[in-house]
């Protein structure tokens, strides 16, 4: 009985063992592209643990951490965990899903298969094999990269005929660039022989009653020429001239010329018709219509009608021959002012000289009385001694100074070839000491750090005859705060265009001025720079162009431009965008331009608006910068830039600011 009691008590104190509880805390410690390290919380009643990956047991042991290795990159795995002891295994834990890292990129292998697809005299087309892990490819000609992209082919252009080029290719990705492939050497094709071009400029050299002598320009690749009279070959040889003889007098003949070589014969040239001389030649008739075209204080420009059978003309001043030639006009220069001169003209040919024409008397213009050449168009604001309309007269230009704004209202100057020379840019910015006593004299450091250029109104490049002339443009009364992109681009291109026109036989009177307050420079918007120097809101330029042999009149040409003084509006922007009329500029300034001219002339000039597509000047105008190139527009509106080969590349006219 006692034994039973003891046994019963012992049984109650030692309960039977059970399976362990489910482990907790299963979590990732770290991972890579090929491994995942896991850990969990130890269970007191566990003998060990079993780790399952995707339901398959991968670990059994006593550790509470495990590194699962040899995994596939960028792949998702599901893990569960159970504890076990001598009684059995617990239920599995909640699943933990983990994705291995993507593999780290490596520099791709060297690309293979670089080979020639095709070639011409100026192009080479290449291809190459695909390279694993490459994001793109780089093709090099010698050591110069000529292509970068994802394609596995490239057409290399603008090459030289009959020239060898060495190519290599690499591949790249985010890890870097591979080494270069084996060098592929390719030689462009030789120029193919072709029939020669048609000879140009078939022209008469001389003629008689029975002969006609002709010449023409040589044609590239030609070894001989054939001259045809009315489609009958009259000459074949290597000379570029021929005298056709035994012809009938006073008879029309038609000639064409072609070039030949081993490949064949060119197309025949356009026909040239020549009439042999009449058997007897007499002196030509006296020219008629001797008349005045224009005159100045020192020159008289004359013209006359052509005379039948004349080969030339002789112009006489009094009884002194001053011209002999085949033109029917002449500008007599170096004359005295306000002086009468008598002219006659005759015609001549091989038979002799005609009689002289009737006398034409012309008086040169008197010298203008105390008129400053720079104020030919007048004083736009009647500047005198007022503080904000103060007249300053320089030998090189005239200006109206504004003491409140501390810069010019306007500057007016003449531009002609006589002002241009070889003087260097002096760059001697300095105060203008002639301002009245007590007025602030602007100094160059007032512009320092302002974000605005020291912009010229009368340009330095318009005054290059002497060092003194150029130096005068650096007086600070001729300088205004100018947005850098305006000063260095559209404003500068317009200045250069004026000088180009002048070099073709024109003069100009130019007025440049300021409007309002508030511009935007490289540092942003500003109303003033240091010492209260006003920043203009707009800058205008009025250019009146006329023949160097005449003076300003209703037929003179006007270019009027009104620019915003801002960087953004002038960055790679054509000055043609801001072309306007003088009448519109008057509305904004209150000035009265051209007030020294007759009213009818003023009205004609103020209403003109420059049309770049129908320019009266045979000069191409630089108008803006475009992808690092200067775009120019021709007199008929063509918009182009000069490419690396020195040739014109045309672009849409809208880039030049005109359609």
XYZ file of C-alpha atoms in Angstrom:
659
model
C 0.000 0.000 0.000
C 2.838 2.352 0.781
C 4.556 1.464 -2.498
C 1.481 2.407 -4.446
C 1.280 5.774 -2.774
C 4.958 6.509 -3.539
C 4.562 5.559 -7.189
C 1.513 7.710 -7.617
C 3.258 10.739 -6.185
C 6.314 10.196 -8.442
C 4.150 9.978 -11.564
C 2.521 13.364 -10.879
C 5.834 15.243 -10.473
C 7.385 14.134 -13.893
C 4.907 14.682 -16.814
C 5.496 12.788 -20.055
C 7.728 14.608 -22.709
C 6.069 16.206 -25.794
C 7.217 17.460 -29.239
C 8.813 20.952 -29.114
C 6.902 24.109 -29.853
C 7.097 25.695 -33.339
C 10.333 27.775 -33.601
C 9.866 31.532 -33.876
C 11.798 34.449 -35.374
C 12.774 32.852 -38.725
C 14.356 35.782 -40.631
C 17.028 36.702 -43.178
C 20.412 37.851 -41.897
C 21.875 38.708 -45.303
C 21.845 37.657 -48.956
C 23.821 37.829 -52.181
C 23.253 36.699 -55.749
C 24.074 33.049 -54.736
C 23.391 32.741 -51.002
C 20.879 33.503 -48.228
C 21.767 33.463 -44.508
C 18.867 32.823 -42.072
C 18.536 32.779 -38.298
C 15.803 31.948 -35.745
C 15.061 31.960 -32.035
C 16.183 28.831 -30.097
C 13.474 26.632 -28.512
C 14.113 25.341 -24.957
C 12.520 21.953 -25.548
C 14.185 21.325 -28.940
C 17.000 18.895 -29.525
C 17.588 20.377 -33.018
C 16.070 22.114 -36.006
C 15.142 21.258 -39.581
C 15.169 24.020 -42.277
C 13.136 23.513 -45.432
C 13.587 25.355 -48.760
C 10.575 25.070 -51.070
C 9.380 22.089 -48.916
C 12.735 20.268 -49.275
C 14.865 19.871 -46.140
C 18.234 21.582 -46.561
C 19.500 21.586 -42.989
C 19.205 19.571 -39.755
C 21.209 20.458 -36.672
C 21.421 22.309 -33.430
C 22.528 25.727 -34.737
C 19.990 28.533 -34.876
C 21.548 30.050 -38.031
C 22.189 28.641 -41.507
C 23.845 29.844 -44.736
C 22.074 28.507 -47.836
C 24.573 28.674 -50.718
C 24.841 27.730 -54.397
C 21.609 29.515 -55.230
C 20.518 31.059 -58.528
C 20.712 34.849 -58.878
C 17.507 36.906 -58.972
C 15.423 33.897 -57.860
C 12.699 33.719 -55.166
C 12.939 30.979 -52.463
C 10.457 30.031 -49.684
C 11.716 28.798 -46.308
C 9.997 27.106 -43.308
C 11.491 25.833 -40.023
C 10.597 23.001 -37.569
C 12.062 21.919 -34.187
C 12.467 18.305 -33.127
C 13.321 16.192 -30.054
C 13.109 12.539 -29.024
C 9.363 12.705 -29.099
C 9.052 14.114 -32.630
C 9.024 17.190 -34.869
C 7.026 20.338 -34.350
C 4.764 21.873 -36.958
C 6.530 24.139 -39.471
C 6.891 27.853 -38.949
C 5.289 30.522 -41.120
C 6.972 30.709 -44.554
C 9.611 33.379 -45.279
C 10.029 34.330 -48.974
C 13.401 35.801 -50.091
C 14.757 36.716 -53.557
C 18.502 36.456 -54.264
C 20.298 39.538 -55.631
C 20.751 40.135 -59.343
C 24.254 39.281 -60.569
C 26.719 42.192 -60.566
C 27.580 43.426 -64.072
C 31.011 42.745 -65.492
C 32.825 44.485 -68.315
C 31.775 42.755 -71.558
C 34.207 40.681 -73.581
C 36.099 42.083 -76.572
C 33.740 42.345 -79.541
C 34.501 40.114 -82.507
C 33.476 39.955 -86.132
C 34.369 43.534 -87.161
C 34.036 43.369 -90.943
C 33.375 45.382 -94.073
C 29.838 45.578 -95.455
C 30.461 47.935 -98.382
C 32.494 50.965 -99.400
C 32.612 53.811 -101.907
C 35.076 56.606 -102.593
C 33.865 58.545 -99.540
C 32.087 55.996 -97.293
C 32.855 52.745 -95.449
C 30.023 50.593 -94.022
C 30.999 48.212 -91.182
C 29.321 45.616 -88.954
C 30.321 43.444 -85.957
C 29.032 40.581 -83.818
C 26.804 40.896 -80.767
C 28.613 40.754 -77.397
C 26.943 39.261 -74.324
C 26.167 41.719 -71.487
C 26.973 44.719 -73.717
C 24.707 47.764 -73.506
C 26.298 49.382 -76.569
C 29.330 49.667 -78.806
C 31.959 52.265 -79.703
C 33.611 52.356 -83.137
C 37.005 54.047 -83.496
C 38.724 55.273 -86.674
C 42.391 55.241 -85.620
C 41.982 56.645 -82.078
C 38.984 58.845 -82.850
C 35.527 57.637 -81.793
C 33.178 57.885 -84.794
C 30.154 56.044 -83.390
C 28.546 55.137 -80.052
C 25.222 53.348 -79.746
C 23.375 50.070 -79.515
C 23.452 49.209 -83.224
C 26.010 46.738 -84.550
C 26.715 48.610 -87.777
C 27.812 52.079 -88.876
C 28.282 54.041 -92.095
C 31.404 56.254 -91.860
C 31.084 59.209 -94.263
C 33.006 62.223 -95.600
C 36.125 60.134 -96.206
C 38.876 60.699 -98.782
C 38.982 58.545 -101.903
C 41.754 55.933 -102.288
C 42.760 56.231 -98.600
C 43.316 53.524 -95.957
C 41.530 53.782 -92.598
C 42.035 51.605 -89.473
C 39.003 50.671 -87.383
C 38.494 48.983 -84.001
C 35.324 48.355 -81.985
C 34.648 48.004 -78.253
C 31.595 47.072 -76.188
C 30.478 48.715 -72.973
C 27.969 48.471 -70.146
C 27.576 50.040 -66.719
C 30.680 48.170 -65.503
C 32.935 49.763 -68.133
C 34.350 49.387 -71.626
C 36.000 46.306 -73.115
C 39.357 46.284 -74.812
C 39.509 47.137 -78.525
C 38.954 44.518 -81.182
C 41.495 43.460 -83.768
C 42.230 46.326 -86.201
C 40.335 46.228 -89.516
C 42.022 48.219 -92.303
C 39.839 49.362 -95.198
C 40.808 51.458 -98.212
C 38.202 53.656 -99.897
C 37.588 53.189 -103.619
C 39.571 55.012 -106.239
C 37.667 57.644 -108.248
C 36.104 56.052 -111.289
C 37.037 57.567 -114.620
C 34.209 59.491 -116.235
C 33.657 61.403 -119.382
C 34.848 65.005 -118.977
C 32.536 67.842 -118.062
C 31.227 70.173 -120.729
C 33.696 73.013 -121.301
C 32.482 76.380 -120.025
C 32.703 79.984 -121.184
C 32.870 79.402 -124.908
C 33.442 82.977 -126.014
C 34.578 85.154 -128.853
C 38.201 86.310 -128.841
C 38.145 88.304 -132.051
C 36.646 88.328 -135.507
C 37.141 89.793 -138.964
C 35.123 89.675 -142.121
C 36.328 86.091 -142.778
C 37.523 84.707 -139.429
C 36.155 84.037 -135.967
C 38.537 83.274 -133.084
C 37.015 81.459 -130.090
C 38.265 80.268 -126.708
C 36.872 78.222 -123.821
C 37.834 77.049 -120.362
C 39.740 73.801 -119.917
C 37.685 70.843 -118.666
C 38.956 68.437 -115.988
C 39.908 64.962 -117.340
C 39.754 66.146 -120.951
C 42.502 65.083 -123.376
C 41.073 66.937 -126.389
C 38.269 69.221 -127.524
C 35.901 69.269 -130.494
C 34.542 72.543 -131.861
C 31.362 72.403 -133.945
C 30.043 75.010 -136.353
C 26.339 74.329 -136.953
C 26.882 70.699 -135.760
C 29.792 70.180 -138.180
C 33.121 69.485 -136.461
C 35.653 72.108 -137.546
C 38.370 71.386 -134.963
C 39.696 68.554 -132.740
C 42.800 69.000 -130.615
C 44.159 69.726 -127.167
C 44.195 73.526 -127.383
C 41.441 75.624 -125.809
C 41.181 78.137 -128.636
C 40.643 78.010 -132.399
C 40.365 80.420 -135.298
C 37.726 79.445 -137.847
C 38.652 80.895 -141.245
C 37.406 81.243 -144.826
C 34.027 82.414 -143.576
C 31.536 84.679 -145.294
C 31.434 88.300 -144.171
C 28.465 89.768 -142.286
C 27.165 86.231 -141.618
C 25.925 84.576 -138.414
C 27.605 81.351 -137.295
C 26.686 79.133 -134.350
C 29.371 77.294 -132.366
C 29.405 74.588 -129.673
C 32.351 72.864 -127.983
C 32.736 69.486 -126.248
C 35.525 67.694 -124.342
C 36.700 64.110 -124.976
C 38.826 61.489 -123.206
C 39.218 57.714 -123.256
C 35.796 57.267 -121.626
C 33.865 59.335 -124.118
C 32.678 62.776 -125.149
C 30.941 65.345 -122.962
C 27.645 67.029 -123.741
C 28.114 69.969 -126.084
C 28.143 73.439 -124.629
C 25.446 76.009 -125.139
C 25.620 77.543 -128.590
C 27.427 80.844 -129.109
C 26.346 82.875 -132.102
C 28.869 85.190 -133.779
C 28.460 87.360 -136.823
C 31.467 88.077 -139.011
C 32.283 91.712 -139.649
C 30.925 93.654 -142.508
C 33.449 94.075 -145.288
C 33.919 97.759 -144.591
C 33.965 99.344 -141.172
C 33.349 102.998 -140.493
C 33.887 105.014 -137.368
C 30.925 104.717 -134.975
C 28.282 107.363 -134.531
C 28.739 110.003 -131.848
C 27.312 108.696 -128.527
C 24.115 110.363 -127.328
C 22.608 110.856 -123.907
C 25.655 112.141 -122.004
C 24.076 112.897 -118.603
C 24.685 113.138 -114.869
C 24.026 110.173 -112.536
C 25.162 111.815 -109.294
C 27.700 114.235 -107.892
C 29.440 115.160 -104.647
C 31.820 117.916 -103.600
C 34.720 116.016 -105.242
C 33.214 113.726 -107.885
C 30.894 113.691 -110.912
C 29.352 110.382 -112.047
C 28.331 110.359 -115.756
C 26.693 107.961 -118.210
C 25.899 107.881 -121.948
C 24.128 105.713 -124.495
C 25.914 102.903 -126.307
C 26.873 103.590 -129.922
C 26.371 100.973 -132.647
C 29.673 99.464 -133.951
C 31.642 101.097 -131.112
C 34.283 99.007 -129.392
C 34.983 101.665 -126.798
C 34.492 105.227 -125.628
C 36.611 108.244 -124.714
C 35.422 110.769 -122.140
C 36.929 114.248 -122.151
C 36.949 116.873 -119.391
C 37.421 120.105 -121.338
C 39.891 118.793 -123.972
C 41.687 116.325 -121.686
C 40.879 112.624 -122.105
C 40.087 111.203 -118.655
C 38.685 107.783 -119.610
C 38.994 105.192 -122.388
C 37.227 101.840 -122.198
C 34.172 99.817 -123.153
C 31.883 100.937 -120.297
C 29.169 103.571 -120.808
C 29.579 105.253 -117.411
C 32.425 106.819 -115.459
C 32.957 108.413 -112.044
C 35.306 111.398 -112.297
C 36.848 111.965 -108.869
C 39.412 114.176 -107.161
C 37.627 117.341 -108.292
C 37.400 120.726 -106.621
C 34.243 121.623 -104.733
C 31.680 124.059 -106.136
C 33.434 124.105 -109.547
C 32.070 123.851 -113.128
C 33.421 121.110 -115.419
C 32.644 120.575 -119.145
C 32.436 117.021 -120.524
C 32.176 115.446 -123.984
C 32.240 111.796 -125.062
C 33.176 110.010 -128.288
C 33.041 106.425 -129.555
C 35.736 104.526 -131.404
C 36.363 101.277 -133.254
C 39.005 99.930 -135.592
C 37.971 102.422 -138.274
C 38.453 105.459 -136.082
C 36.868 107.821 -133.577
C 33.501 109.514 -133.821
C 32.933 113.201 -133.313
C 32.511 114.474 -129.768
C 29.103 114.794 -128.183
C 27.498 118.027 -127.118
C 29.105 119.581 -124.040
C 27.613 118.694 -120.649
C 28.422 121.227 -117.933
C 28.254 120.032 -114.320
C 29.101 121.890 -111.120
C 30.386 119.931 -108.110
C 28.545 120.364 -104.821
C 29.688 123.028 -102.404
C 31.178 121.821 -99.125
C 28.526 121.687 -96.392
C 28.723 124.609 -94.023
C 29.550 123.584 -90.431
C 27.626 120.302 -90.712
C 29.063 117.439 -88.704
C 29.269 114.350 -90.968
C 28.002 112.194 -88.079
C 24.816 114.305 -87.874
C 23.973 113.976 -91.572
C 20.569 112.606 -90.559
C 20.037 115.307 -87.944
C 20.007 115.594 -84.134
C 17.218 113.153 -83.070
C 16.570 114.735 -79.653
C 17.913 118.259 -80.317
C 20.647 117.537 -77.797
C 22.459 120.623 -76.493
C 23.445 121.417 -72.883
C 20.652 119.751 -70.900
C 21.920 117.310 -68.261
C 19.913 114.394 -69.646
C 20.300 115.383 -73.313
C 23.867 116.675 -73.370
C 25.558 116.892 -76.811
C 29.096 115.491 -76.972
C 30.922 115.871 -80.300
C 33.922 113.639 -81.059
C 35.891 113.475 -84.314
C 34.755 109.847 -84.569
C 31.058 110.147 -83.521
C 28.445 112.374 -81.853
C 26.283 111.402 -78.868
C 23.523 112.585 -76.554
C 24.553 111.848 -72.926
C 22.108 111.276 -70.051
C 23.627 112.256 -66.699
C 20.834 110.537 -64.730
C 21.179 107.238 -66.591
C 24.983 107.702 -66.802
C 25.139 106.466 -70.388
C 24.251 107.765 -73.857
C 20.692 108.251 -75.096
C 22.056 107.689 -78.607
C 25.295 107.729 -80.608
C 25.425 108.699 -84.322
C 28.349 108.064 -86.664
C 29.310 107.794 -90.324
C 30.691 104.461 -91.555
C 32.625 104.235 -94.808
C 35.747 102.532 -96.089
C 37.718 105.633 -95.084
C 37.163 104.731 -91.381
C 38.477 101.177 -91.779
C 42.121 100.148 -91.567
C 44.575 97.951 -89.679
C 44.593 99.565 -86.225
C 44.465 97.093 -83.347
C 41.683 97.026 -80.750
C 43.005 99.346 -78.017
C 40.809 97.981 -75.182
C 41.522 101.103 -73.089
C 38.147 101.534 -71.353
C 38.278 104.825 -69.423
C 36.143 107.702 -68.078
C 35.234 110.555 -70.397
C 36.997 113.578 -68.891
C 35.082 116.144 -70.996
C 31.851 115.730 -69.012
C 30.879 118.881 -67.103
C 32.451 119.466 -63.683
C 30.574 117.706 -60.882
C 29.079 114.973 -63.091
C 29.905 111.393 -62.190
C 32.370 109.867 -64.656
C 31.600 106.167 -65.138
C 34.608 103.859 -64.718
C 35.114 100.370 -66.124
C 34.922 98.677 -62.694
C 31.296 99.868 -62.381
C 30.525 96.917 -64.677
C 32.691 94.357 -62.844
C 30.682 91.325 -61.674
C 27.420 92.884 -62.887
C 26.521 90.160 -65.382
C 26.463 92.766 -68.170
C 29.095 93.436 -70.866
C 30.646 96.819 -71.486
C 28.747 97.137 -74.756
C 29.852 99.589 -77.465
C 27.288 101.779 -79.216
C 29.762 102.946 -81.885
C 31.690 99.651 -82.427
C 35.432 99.383 -81.983
C 35.637 97.600 -85.370
C 33.995 100.614 -87.122
C 37.000 102.747 -86.176
C 40.219 100.994 -87.233
C 41.895 103.627 -89.430
C 44.115 104.858 -86.585
C 44.844 103.867 -82.992
C 43.325 107.170 -81.808
C 40.083 106.493 -83.712
C 39.792 103.040 -82.158
C 40.703 104.290 -78.686
C 37.881 106.858 -78.818
C 35.273 104.078 -78.860
C 36.428 102.896 -75.403
C 35.357 106.118 -73.650
C 32.695 105.076 -71.115
C 30.203 107.609 -72.579
C 30.073 105.269 -75.623
C 29.483 102.192 -73.411
C 26.206 100.741 -72.061
C 25.373 97.701 -69.849
C 24.550 95.075 -72.459
C 23.334 91.475 -71.985
C 26.306 89.247 -72.971
C 24.370 87.096 -75.465
C 23.073 90.244 -77.175
C 26.500 91.901 -77.282
C 28.362 88.822 -78.509
C 25.810 87.355 -80.883
C 22.920 89.121 -82.661
C 24.217 92.698 -82.047
C 27.734 91.718 -83.177
C 26.440 89.927 -86.308
C 24.491 93.047 -87.348
C 27.611 95.200 -86.821
C 29.649 92.844 -89.013
C 26.987 92.848 -91.731
C 27.104 96.666 -91.922
C 30.877 96.603 -92.427
C 30.560 93.926 -95.141
C 28.025 96.070 -97.033
C 30.280 99.141 -96.724
C 33.141 97.242 -98.364
C 30.995 96.743 -101.506
C 30.685 100.444 -102.326
C 28.287 101.919 -99.777
C 28.395 104.448 -96.976
C 26.207 104.479 -93.894
C 24.952 106.803 -91.208
C 24.205 104.740 -88.095
C 22.316 105.704 -84.935
C 22.408 103.345 -81.949
C 20.503 104.101 -78.767
C 18.831 102.957 -75.557
C 15.229 102.609 -74.375
C 13.869 102.350 -70.817
C 15.210 100.564 -67.731
C 15.643 96.912 -66.723
C 17.594 94.188 -68.527
C 18.537 90.567 -67.882
C 22.249 89.665 -67.872
C 24.146 86.523 -66.958
C 23.401 87.163 -63.247
C 19.683 87.740 -63.806
C 17.507 90.854 -63.952
C 18.837 94.269 -62.908
C 17.875 97.928 -63.249
C 21.370 99.293 -62.548
C 24.989 98.244 -62.186
C 27.396 99.888 -59.745
C 27.087 103.617 -59.015
C 23.539 103.747 -60.415
C 24.506 103.206 -64.048
C 21.145 102.487 -65.706
C 20.582 99.113 -67.428
C 18.503 99.782 -70.591
C 15.471 97.601 -71.285
C 16.035 97.712 -75.062
C 18.716 98.749 -77.549
C 18.001 99.935 -81.087
C 20.102 100.477 -84.178
C 19.115 102.497 -87.280
C 21.334 102.077 -90.367
C 20.877 104.201 -93.504
C 22.932 102.889 -96.456
C 23.632 104.762 -99.680
C 26.111 104.640 -102.581
C 29.534 106.048 -101.852
C 29.056 108.172 -105.000
C 25.832 109.808 -103.810
C 24.197 111.118 -100.651
C 21.222 110.133 -98.497
C 17.964 110.320 -100.471
C 14.531 108.693 -100.697
C 16.050 105.647 -102.452
C 18.547 104.973 -99.651
C 18.143 101.657 -97.817
C 17.240 101.411 -94.121
C 17.795 98.631 -91.595
C 16.080 99.308 -88.245
C 16.367 96.774 -85.406
C 14.990 96.990 -81.817
C 16.538 94.396 -79.448
C 15.447 93.380 -75.929
C 18.447 93.768 -73.598
C 18.207 90.208 -72.299
C 20.334 87.096 -72.470
C 17.641 84.485 -73.172
C 15.986 86.435 -76.010
C 19.306 86.815 -77.855
C 20.901 83.376 -77.296
C 21.287 81.852 -80.780
C 18.604 84.256 -82.029
C 18.661 85.950 -85.420
C 18.764 89.740 -85.372
C 16.196 89.535 -88.195
C 13.642 88.604 -85.492
C 13.790 92.196 -84.209
C 13.686 94.094 -87.538
C 11.196 96.974 -87.383
C 10.695 100.450 -88.861
C 12.159 103.769 -87.779
C 8.602 105.003 -87.250
C 8.060 102.289 -84.607
C 11.321 103.179 -82.819
C 10.223 106.832 -82.751
C 7.041 105.800 -80.902
C 9.104 104.139 -78.135
C 11.812 106.810 -77.831
C 9.999 110.068 -78.577
C 12.949 110.984 -80.820
C 12.598 112.533 -84.293
C 14.997 110.798 -86.625
C 16.145 112.161 -90.023
C 15.031 115.671 -89.039
C 17.691 117.282 -91.250
C 16.226 115.686 -94.397
C 13.296 116.861 -96.556
C 9.910 115.691 -95.256
C 9.290 113.444 -98.275
C 12.667 111.762 -97.751
C 11.997 111.317 -94.021
C 8.655 109.626 -94.705
C 10.134 107.294 -97.322
C 12.964 106.181 -95.025
C 10.941 105.876 -91.792
C 8.421 103.492 -93.364
C 11.006 101.055 -94.785
C 11.226 97.578 -93.239
C 14.255 95.481 -94.193
C 13.400 92.272 -96.122
C 16.195 89.701 -95.900
C 14.630 87.521 -98.630
C 14.927 90.347 -101.147
C 18.049 92.170 -99.957
C 19.361 95.002 -102.156
C 22.906 94.207 -101.008
C 24.958 91.482 -102.661
C 26.428 90.470 -99.294
C 25.547 87.458 -97.156
C 24.483 88.452 -93.627
C 25.563 86.580 -90.456
C 22.419 86.432 -88.333
C 22.843 83.945 -85.457
C 24.762 81.069 -83.895
C 23.410 77.542 -84.507
C 25.005 74.439 -82.943
C 28.331 76.242 -82.751
C 28.128 77.503 -86.360
C 27.341 80.992 -87.616
C 24.232 80.939 -89.822
C 24.234 83.334 -92.758
C 21.447 84.430 -95.062
C 22.009 85.339 -98.696
C 20.380 88.229 -100.597
C 17.664 85.838 -101.854
C 16.957 84.313 -98.450
C 19.027 81.107 -98.484
C 20.034 80.111 -94.916
C 23.345 78.244 -94.478
C 26.534 77.702 -92.515
C 30.060 76.799 -93.645
C 30.749 73.128 -92.876
C 34.093 71.537 -91.947
C 34.896 71.036 -95.642
C 34.557 74.760 -96.311
C 31.282 74.329 -98.208
C 27.834 75.808 -97.617
C 25.317 73.595 -95.786
C 21.787 74.963 -96.197
C 19.185 74.687 -93.417
C 15.538 75.690 -93.157
C 15.088 79.456 -93.539
C 13.217 79.624 -90.252
C 16.555 79.128 -88.434
C 17.730 82.439 -89.898
C 14.616 84.228 -88.673
C 12.782 84.322 -92.006
C 10.546 81.933 -93.935
